[in-house]
Coordinates of C-alpha atoms in Angstrom, one line a residue:
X257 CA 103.7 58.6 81.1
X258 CA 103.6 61.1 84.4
X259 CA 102.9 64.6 83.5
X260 CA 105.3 67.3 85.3
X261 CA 104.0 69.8 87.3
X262 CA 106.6 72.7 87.4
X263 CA 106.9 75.9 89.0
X264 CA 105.0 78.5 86.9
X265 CA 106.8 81.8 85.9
X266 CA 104.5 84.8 86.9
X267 CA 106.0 87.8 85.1
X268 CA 109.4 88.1 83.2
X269 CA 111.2 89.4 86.2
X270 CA 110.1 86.2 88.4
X271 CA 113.4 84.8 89.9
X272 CA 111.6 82.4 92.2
X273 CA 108.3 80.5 93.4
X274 CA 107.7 79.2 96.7
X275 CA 105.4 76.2 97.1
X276 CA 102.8 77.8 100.3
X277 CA 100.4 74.8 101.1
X278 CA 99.9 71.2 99.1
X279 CA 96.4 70.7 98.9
X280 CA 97.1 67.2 98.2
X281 CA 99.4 64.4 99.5
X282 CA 100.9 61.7 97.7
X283 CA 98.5 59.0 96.4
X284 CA 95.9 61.5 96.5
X285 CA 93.6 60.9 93.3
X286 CA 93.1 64.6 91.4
X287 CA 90.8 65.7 88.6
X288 CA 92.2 68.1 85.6
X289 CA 91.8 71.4 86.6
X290 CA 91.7 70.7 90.3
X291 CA 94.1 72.9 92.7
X292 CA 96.4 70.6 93.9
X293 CA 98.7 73.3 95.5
X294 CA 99.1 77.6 96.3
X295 CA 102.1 79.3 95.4
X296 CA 103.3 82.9 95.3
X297 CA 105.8 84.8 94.1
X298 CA 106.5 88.4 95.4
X299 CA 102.9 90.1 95.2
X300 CA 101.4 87.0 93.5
X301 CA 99.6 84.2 95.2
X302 CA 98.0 81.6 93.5
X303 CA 96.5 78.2 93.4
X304 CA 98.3 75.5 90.5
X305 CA 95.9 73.1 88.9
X306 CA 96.5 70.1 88.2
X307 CA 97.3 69.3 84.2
X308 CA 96.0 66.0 83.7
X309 CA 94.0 63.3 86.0
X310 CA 96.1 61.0 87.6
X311 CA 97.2 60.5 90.6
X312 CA 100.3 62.1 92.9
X313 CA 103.1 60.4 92.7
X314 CA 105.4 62.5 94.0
X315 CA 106.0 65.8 95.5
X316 CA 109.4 67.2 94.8
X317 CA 109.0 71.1 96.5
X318 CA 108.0 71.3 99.9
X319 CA 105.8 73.6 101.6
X320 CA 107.9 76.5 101.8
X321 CA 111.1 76.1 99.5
X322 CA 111.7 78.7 97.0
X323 CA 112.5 77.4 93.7
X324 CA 113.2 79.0 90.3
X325 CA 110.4 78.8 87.5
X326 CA 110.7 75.4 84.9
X327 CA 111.2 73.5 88.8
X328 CA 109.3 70.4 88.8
X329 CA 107.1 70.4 91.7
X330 CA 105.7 66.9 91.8
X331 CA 104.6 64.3 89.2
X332 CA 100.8 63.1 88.1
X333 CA 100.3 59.4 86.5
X334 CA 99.0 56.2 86.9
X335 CA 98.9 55.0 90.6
X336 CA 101.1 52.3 90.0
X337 CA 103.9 54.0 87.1
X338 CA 107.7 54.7 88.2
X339 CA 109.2 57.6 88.3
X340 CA 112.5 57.7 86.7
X341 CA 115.3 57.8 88.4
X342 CA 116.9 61.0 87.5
X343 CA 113.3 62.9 88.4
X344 CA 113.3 64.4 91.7
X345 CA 112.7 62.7 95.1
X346 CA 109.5 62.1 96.8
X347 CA 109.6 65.0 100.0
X348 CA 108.1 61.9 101.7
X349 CA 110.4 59.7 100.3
X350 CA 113.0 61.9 101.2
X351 CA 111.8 62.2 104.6
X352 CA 112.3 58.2 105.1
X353 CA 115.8 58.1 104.4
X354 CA 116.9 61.0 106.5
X355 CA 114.9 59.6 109.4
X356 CA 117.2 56.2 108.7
X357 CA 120.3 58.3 109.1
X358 CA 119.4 59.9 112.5
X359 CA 119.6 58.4 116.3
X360 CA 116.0 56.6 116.4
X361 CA 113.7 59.0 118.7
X362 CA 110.1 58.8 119.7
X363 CA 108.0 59.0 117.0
X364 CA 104.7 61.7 117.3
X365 CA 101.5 60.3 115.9
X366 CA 101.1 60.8 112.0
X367 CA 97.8 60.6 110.2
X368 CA 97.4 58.3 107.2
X369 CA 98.1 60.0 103.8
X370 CA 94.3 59.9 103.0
X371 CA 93.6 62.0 106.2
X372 CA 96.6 64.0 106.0
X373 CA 95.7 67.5 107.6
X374 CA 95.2 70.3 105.3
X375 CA 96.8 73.7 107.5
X376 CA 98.4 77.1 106.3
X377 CA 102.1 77.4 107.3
X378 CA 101.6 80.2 108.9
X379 CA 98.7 78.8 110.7
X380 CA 100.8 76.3 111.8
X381 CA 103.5 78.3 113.1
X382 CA 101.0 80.1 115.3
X383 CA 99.5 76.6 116.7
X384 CA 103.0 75.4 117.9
X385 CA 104.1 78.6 119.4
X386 CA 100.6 78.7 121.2
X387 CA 101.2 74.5 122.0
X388 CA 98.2 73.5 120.5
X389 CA 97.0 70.0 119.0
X390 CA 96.3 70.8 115.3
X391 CA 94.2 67.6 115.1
X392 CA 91.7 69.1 117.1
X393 CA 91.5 72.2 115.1
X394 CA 88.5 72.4 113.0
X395 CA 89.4 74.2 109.5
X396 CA 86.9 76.6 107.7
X397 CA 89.3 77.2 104.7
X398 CA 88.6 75.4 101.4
X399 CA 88.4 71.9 101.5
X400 CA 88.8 71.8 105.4
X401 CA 91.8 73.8 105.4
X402 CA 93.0 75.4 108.7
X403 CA 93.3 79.1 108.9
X404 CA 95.2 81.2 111.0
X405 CA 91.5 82.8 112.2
X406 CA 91.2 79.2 112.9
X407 CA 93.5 78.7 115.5
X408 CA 93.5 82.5 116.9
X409 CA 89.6 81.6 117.6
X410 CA 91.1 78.7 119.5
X411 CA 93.8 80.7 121.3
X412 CA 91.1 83.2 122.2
X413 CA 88.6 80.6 123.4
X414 CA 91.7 78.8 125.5
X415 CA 92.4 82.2 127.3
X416 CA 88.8 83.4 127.8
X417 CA 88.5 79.7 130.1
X418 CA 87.5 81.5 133.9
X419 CA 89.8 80.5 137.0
X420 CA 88.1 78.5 139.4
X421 CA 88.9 81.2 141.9
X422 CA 87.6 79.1 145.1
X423 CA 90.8 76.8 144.9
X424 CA 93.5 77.2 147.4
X425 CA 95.1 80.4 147.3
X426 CA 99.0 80.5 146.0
X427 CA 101.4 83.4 146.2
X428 CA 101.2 85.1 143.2
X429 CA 104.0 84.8 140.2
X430 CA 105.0 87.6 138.0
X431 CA 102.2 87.4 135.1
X432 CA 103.3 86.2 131.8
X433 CA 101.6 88.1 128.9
X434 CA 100.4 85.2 125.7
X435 CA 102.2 86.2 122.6
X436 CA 102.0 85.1 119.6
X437 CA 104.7 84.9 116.6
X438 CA 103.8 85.3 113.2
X439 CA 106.3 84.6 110.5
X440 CA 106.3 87.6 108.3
X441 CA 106.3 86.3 104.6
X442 CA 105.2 86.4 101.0
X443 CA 103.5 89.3 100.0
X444 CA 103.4 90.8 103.5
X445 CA 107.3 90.5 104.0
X446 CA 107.3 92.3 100.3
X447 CA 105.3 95.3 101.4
X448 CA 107.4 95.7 104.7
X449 CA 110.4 96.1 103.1
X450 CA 109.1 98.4 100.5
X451 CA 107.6 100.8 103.1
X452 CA 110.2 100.9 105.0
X453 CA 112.8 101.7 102.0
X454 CA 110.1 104.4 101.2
X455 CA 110.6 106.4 103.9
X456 CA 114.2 105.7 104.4
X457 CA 115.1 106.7 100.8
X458 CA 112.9 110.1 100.5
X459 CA 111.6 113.2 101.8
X460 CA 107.8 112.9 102.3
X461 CA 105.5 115.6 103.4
X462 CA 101.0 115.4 102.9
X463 CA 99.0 117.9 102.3
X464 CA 95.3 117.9 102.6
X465 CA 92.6 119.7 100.2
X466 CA 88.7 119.0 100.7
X467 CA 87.0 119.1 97.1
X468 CA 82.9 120.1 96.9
X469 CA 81.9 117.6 94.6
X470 CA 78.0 118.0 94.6
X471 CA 78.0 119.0 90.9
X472 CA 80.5 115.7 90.2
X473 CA 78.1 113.7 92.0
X474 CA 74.9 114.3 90.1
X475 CA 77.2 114.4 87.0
X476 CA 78.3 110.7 88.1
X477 CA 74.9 109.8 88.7
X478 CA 73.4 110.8 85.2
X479 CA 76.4 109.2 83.5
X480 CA 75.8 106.3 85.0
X481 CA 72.0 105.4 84.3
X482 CA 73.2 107.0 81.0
X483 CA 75.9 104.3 79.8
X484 CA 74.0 101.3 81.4
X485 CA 70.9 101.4 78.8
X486 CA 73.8 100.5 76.7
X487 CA 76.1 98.4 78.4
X488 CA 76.5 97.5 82.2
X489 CA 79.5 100.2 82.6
X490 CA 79.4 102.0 86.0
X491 CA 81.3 104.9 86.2
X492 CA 82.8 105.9 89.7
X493 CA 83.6 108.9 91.9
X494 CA 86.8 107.1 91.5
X495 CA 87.0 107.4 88.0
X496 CA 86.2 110.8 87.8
X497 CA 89.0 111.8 89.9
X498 CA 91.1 109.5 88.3
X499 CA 90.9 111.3 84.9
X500 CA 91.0 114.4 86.8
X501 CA 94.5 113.3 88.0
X502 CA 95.6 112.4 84.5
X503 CA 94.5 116.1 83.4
X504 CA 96.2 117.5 86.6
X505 CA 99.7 115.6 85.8
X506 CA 99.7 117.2 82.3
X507 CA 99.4 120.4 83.6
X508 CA 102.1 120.0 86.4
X509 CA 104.6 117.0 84.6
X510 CA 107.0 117.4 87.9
X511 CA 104.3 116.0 89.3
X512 CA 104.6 112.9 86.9
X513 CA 108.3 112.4 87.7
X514 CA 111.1 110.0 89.8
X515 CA 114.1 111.2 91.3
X516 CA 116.5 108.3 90.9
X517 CA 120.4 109.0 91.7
X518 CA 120.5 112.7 92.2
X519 CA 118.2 113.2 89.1
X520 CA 114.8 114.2 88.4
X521 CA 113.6 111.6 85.7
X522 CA 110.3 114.0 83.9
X523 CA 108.1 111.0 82.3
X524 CA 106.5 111.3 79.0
X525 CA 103.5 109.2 79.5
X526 CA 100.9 108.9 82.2
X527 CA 101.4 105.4 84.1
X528 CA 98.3 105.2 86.7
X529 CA 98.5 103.3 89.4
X530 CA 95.7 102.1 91.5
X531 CA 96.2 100.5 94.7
X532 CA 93.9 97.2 95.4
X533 CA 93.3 95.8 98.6
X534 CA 94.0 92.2 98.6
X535 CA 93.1 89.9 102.0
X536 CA 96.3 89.3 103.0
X537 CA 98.3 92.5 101.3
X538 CA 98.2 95.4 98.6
X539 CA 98.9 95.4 94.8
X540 CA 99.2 98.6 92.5
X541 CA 98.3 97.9 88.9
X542 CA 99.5 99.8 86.2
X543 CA 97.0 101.8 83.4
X544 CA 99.4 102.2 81.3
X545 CA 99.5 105.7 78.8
X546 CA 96.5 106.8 80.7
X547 CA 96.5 110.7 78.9
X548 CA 95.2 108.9 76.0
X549 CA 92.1 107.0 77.6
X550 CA 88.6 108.4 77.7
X551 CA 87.1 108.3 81.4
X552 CA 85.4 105.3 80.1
X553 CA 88.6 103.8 78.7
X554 CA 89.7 104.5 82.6
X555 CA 87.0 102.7 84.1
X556 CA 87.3 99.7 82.4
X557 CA 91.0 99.2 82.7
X558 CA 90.7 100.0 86.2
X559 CA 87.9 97.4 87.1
X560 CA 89.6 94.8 85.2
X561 CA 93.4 94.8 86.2
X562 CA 91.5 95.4 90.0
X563 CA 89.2 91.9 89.3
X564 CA 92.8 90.3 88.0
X565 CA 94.3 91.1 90.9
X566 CA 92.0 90.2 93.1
X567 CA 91.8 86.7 91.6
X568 CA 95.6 86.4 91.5
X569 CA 95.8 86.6 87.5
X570 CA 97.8 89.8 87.3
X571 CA 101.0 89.5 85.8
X572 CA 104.2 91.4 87.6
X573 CA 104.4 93.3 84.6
X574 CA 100.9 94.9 85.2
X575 CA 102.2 96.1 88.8
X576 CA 104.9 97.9 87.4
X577 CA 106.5 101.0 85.8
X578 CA 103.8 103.4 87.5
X579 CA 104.7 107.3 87.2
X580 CA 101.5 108.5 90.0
X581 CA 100.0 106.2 92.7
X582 CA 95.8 106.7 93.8
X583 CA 94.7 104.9 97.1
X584 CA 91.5 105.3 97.8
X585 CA 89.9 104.1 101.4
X586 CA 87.2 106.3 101.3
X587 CA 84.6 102.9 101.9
X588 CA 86.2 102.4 105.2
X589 CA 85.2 105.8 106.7
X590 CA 88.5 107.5 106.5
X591 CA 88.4 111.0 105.9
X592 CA 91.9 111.9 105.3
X593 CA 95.0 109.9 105.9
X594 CA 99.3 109.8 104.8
X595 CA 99.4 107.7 101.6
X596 CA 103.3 106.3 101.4
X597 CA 105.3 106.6 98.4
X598 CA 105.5 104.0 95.9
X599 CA 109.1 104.9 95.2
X600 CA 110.5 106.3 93.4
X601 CA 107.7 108.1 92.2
X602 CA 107.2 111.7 93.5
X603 CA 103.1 111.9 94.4
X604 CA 100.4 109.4 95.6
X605 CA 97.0 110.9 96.0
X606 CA 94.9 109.3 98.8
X607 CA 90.8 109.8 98.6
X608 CA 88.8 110.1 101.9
X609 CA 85.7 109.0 102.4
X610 CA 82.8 112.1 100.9
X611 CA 80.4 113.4 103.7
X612 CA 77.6 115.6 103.5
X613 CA 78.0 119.4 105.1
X614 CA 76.3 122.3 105.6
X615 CA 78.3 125.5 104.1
X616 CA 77.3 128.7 102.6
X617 CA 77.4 129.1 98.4
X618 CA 77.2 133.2 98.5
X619 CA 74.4 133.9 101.3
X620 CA 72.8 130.9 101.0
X621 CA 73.7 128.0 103.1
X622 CA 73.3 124.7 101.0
X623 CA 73.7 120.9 101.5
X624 CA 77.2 120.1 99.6
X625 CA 79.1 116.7 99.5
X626 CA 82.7 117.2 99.9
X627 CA 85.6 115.0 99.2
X628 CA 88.6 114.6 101.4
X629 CA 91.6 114.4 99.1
X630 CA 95.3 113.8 100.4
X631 CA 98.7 114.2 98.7
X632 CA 102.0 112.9 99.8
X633 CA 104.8 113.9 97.5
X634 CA 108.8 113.9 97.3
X635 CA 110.2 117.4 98.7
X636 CA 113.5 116.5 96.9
X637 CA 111.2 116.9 94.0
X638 CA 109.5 120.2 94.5
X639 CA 108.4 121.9 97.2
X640 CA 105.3 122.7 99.5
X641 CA 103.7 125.6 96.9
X642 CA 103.6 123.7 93.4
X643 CA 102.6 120.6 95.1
X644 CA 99.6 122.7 96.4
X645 CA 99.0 123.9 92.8
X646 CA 99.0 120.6 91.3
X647 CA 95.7 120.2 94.3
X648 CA 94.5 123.4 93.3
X649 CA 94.2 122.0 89.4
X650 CA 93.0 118.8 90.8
X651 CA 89.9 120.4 92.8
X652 CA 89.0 122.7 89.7
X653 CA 88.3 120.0 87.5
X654 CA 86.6 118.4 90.1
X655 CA 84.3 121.0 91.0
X656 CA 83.8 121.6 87.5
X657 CA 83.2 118.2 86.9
X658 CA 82.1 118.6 83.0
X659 CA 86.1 119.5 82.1
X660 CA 86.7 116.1 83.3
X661 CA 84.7 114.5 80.1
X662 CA 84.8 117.3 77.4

């Protein structure tokens, strides 16, 4: 009997999947366990593995139809078994029958099923508007997938081809810049919205604090080789100032707030966020009541909803409900920088990348490591002086580094 493959439901407040790329075609043999297709889902993207061996018999979804979660997507069975009636239509099948209804047109060359081109849709989006043959694309993706590095490395190749300059001369005609269109969707169409509501919907303002964390950074170290003669926990600069923020909020709860419809909504728990970096966007999971977790407790969490989300297992409900947002893109160099808002919460803290300075402790002038810290917050919220304060508490436990873990 042919085992249905339906659209998963990612999180309680999933309303909808949409199918991204088939990795298989129908009549394409499949193992269990195999990925057979990518889906995603607001900030989730992820692959679908097959549930049983079998073969495709049908693919019901295609590649880029939203559907809602308990869909069936496509079939797996015996190569020769029926699909009942009432069962969703074969897209290929499908495809047929509309092509019987419409005025009979020259066909374009089609590859058989068992070559059938593996290609992301927006990679193919970029290969039409730039008129290119996708059959002579070569794909680095997984299994021979096309990228859309794949074709902008063929776009870039086309256009660096020299002019045979010793041909006649012509009159010259007004240049024509190459463009290229890229469908904004997914995750990335997700972010772009939220941004922009961000900024619309709220009065942001940054200020900038630099933190002398020489003591935290020798503290860091020794905790480190510490805890990993008993386990292989790695404590971070990152969690340091993470459970420094958590001590900071409960000292300044405005701080830890949201102002929703002309009200200032004063939270009773500690909801961290930490934004992750994903290749093609940016998640924020949740550590949820974080004034009760040890700087260890923090460190864990943090690793493990970041390796989730990294590996598209985190569940919507992990990404939300934060109170206070920390972005950190201190390993790419930057110093300071204007975190946005990940409304409606009032502050995000954005860490810089440390750096080594000269400056003088009393008369003596000293090596010292200083960290770049950065604070965007709602002025609807509070203003300029206690947002300062709440840095001012931050940077004391900082450069007092052994308040962080008593």
């Amino acid at each position: 009997m042919a085992v249905e493959v339906v659209m998963p439901k990612l999180g309680m407040a999933m309303k909808e999947g949409t199918v991204s790329l088939w990795s298989k075609a129908v009549g394409d043999p499949v193992e269990k366990g195999e990925a057979i297709a990518s889906i995603n889902s607001e900030k989730i993207e992820m692959d679908i593995e097959s549930p049983a061996e079998g073969t495709i018999l049908n693919i019901a979804v295609q590649e880029g139809q939203g559907v809602p979660p308990g869909t069936v997507i496509c079939h797996i069975g015996d190569p020769n078994e029926k699909i009942k009636i009432d069962e969703p239509v074969a897209v290929e099948t499908q495809l047929k029958i509309d092509e019987q209804e419409k005025p009979k047109t020259k066909e374009s060359p089609t590859l058989p099923m068992g070559d059938r081109l593996m290609i992301t849709p927006v990679a193919r989006k970029m290969a039409q508007a730039a008129n290119l043959d996708i059959e002579k694309i070569e794909g680095t993706g997984p299994g021979g997938r096309i990228t859309k590095e794949d074709v902008q490395k063929v776009i870039e190749e086309r256009d660096s081809i020299p002019v045979n300059t010793e041909k006649r001369i012509v009159p010259p005609k007004p240049a024509i810049e190459s463009q290229q269109q890229i469908p904004v969707m997914g995750m990335r169409n997700i972010i772009a919205k939220r941004m922009k509501e961000s900024l619309q919907s709220s009065a942001q303002l940054t200020l900038t604090m630099k933190v002398d964390v020489t003591d935290l950074v020798i503290l860091q170290k020794q905790a480190t080789e510490t805890l990993q003669k008993h386990d292989s926990t790695k404590l971070t600069i990152t969690d340091f100032v993470a459970k420094a923020v958590v001590l900071s909020l409960k000292e300044h709860p405005k701080m830890n707030s949201a102002y929703i419809e002309d009200n200032i909504i004063l939270y009773e728990h500690i909801h961290l966020g930490l934004a992750v970096a994903l290749e093609n966007g940016l998640v924020v999971p949740v550590i949820r009541n974080a004034e009760n977790c040890t700087l260890r407790q923090l460190s864990n969490k943090g690793k493990e909803l970041a390796r989730c989300a990294r590996d598209g297992q985190l569940p919507i409900e992990d990404m939300q409900g934060s109170t206070f947002t920390i972005s950190n893109l201190g390993a790419f160099g930057v110093e300071h920088f204007t975190p946005i808002l990940n409304t409606p919460e009032t502050g995000i803290l954005g860490i810089g990348s440390a750096y080594d300075t000269p400056l003088y402790i009393g008369e003596e002038l000293e090596r010292r490591t200083i960290l770049p810290l950065s604070l965007t917050f709602d002025h609807r919220v509070l203003d300029g002086a206690p947002a300062a304060a709440f840095l001012q508490t931050l940077k004391r436990y900082l450069e007092e580094p052994i308040t962080v873990i008593l």
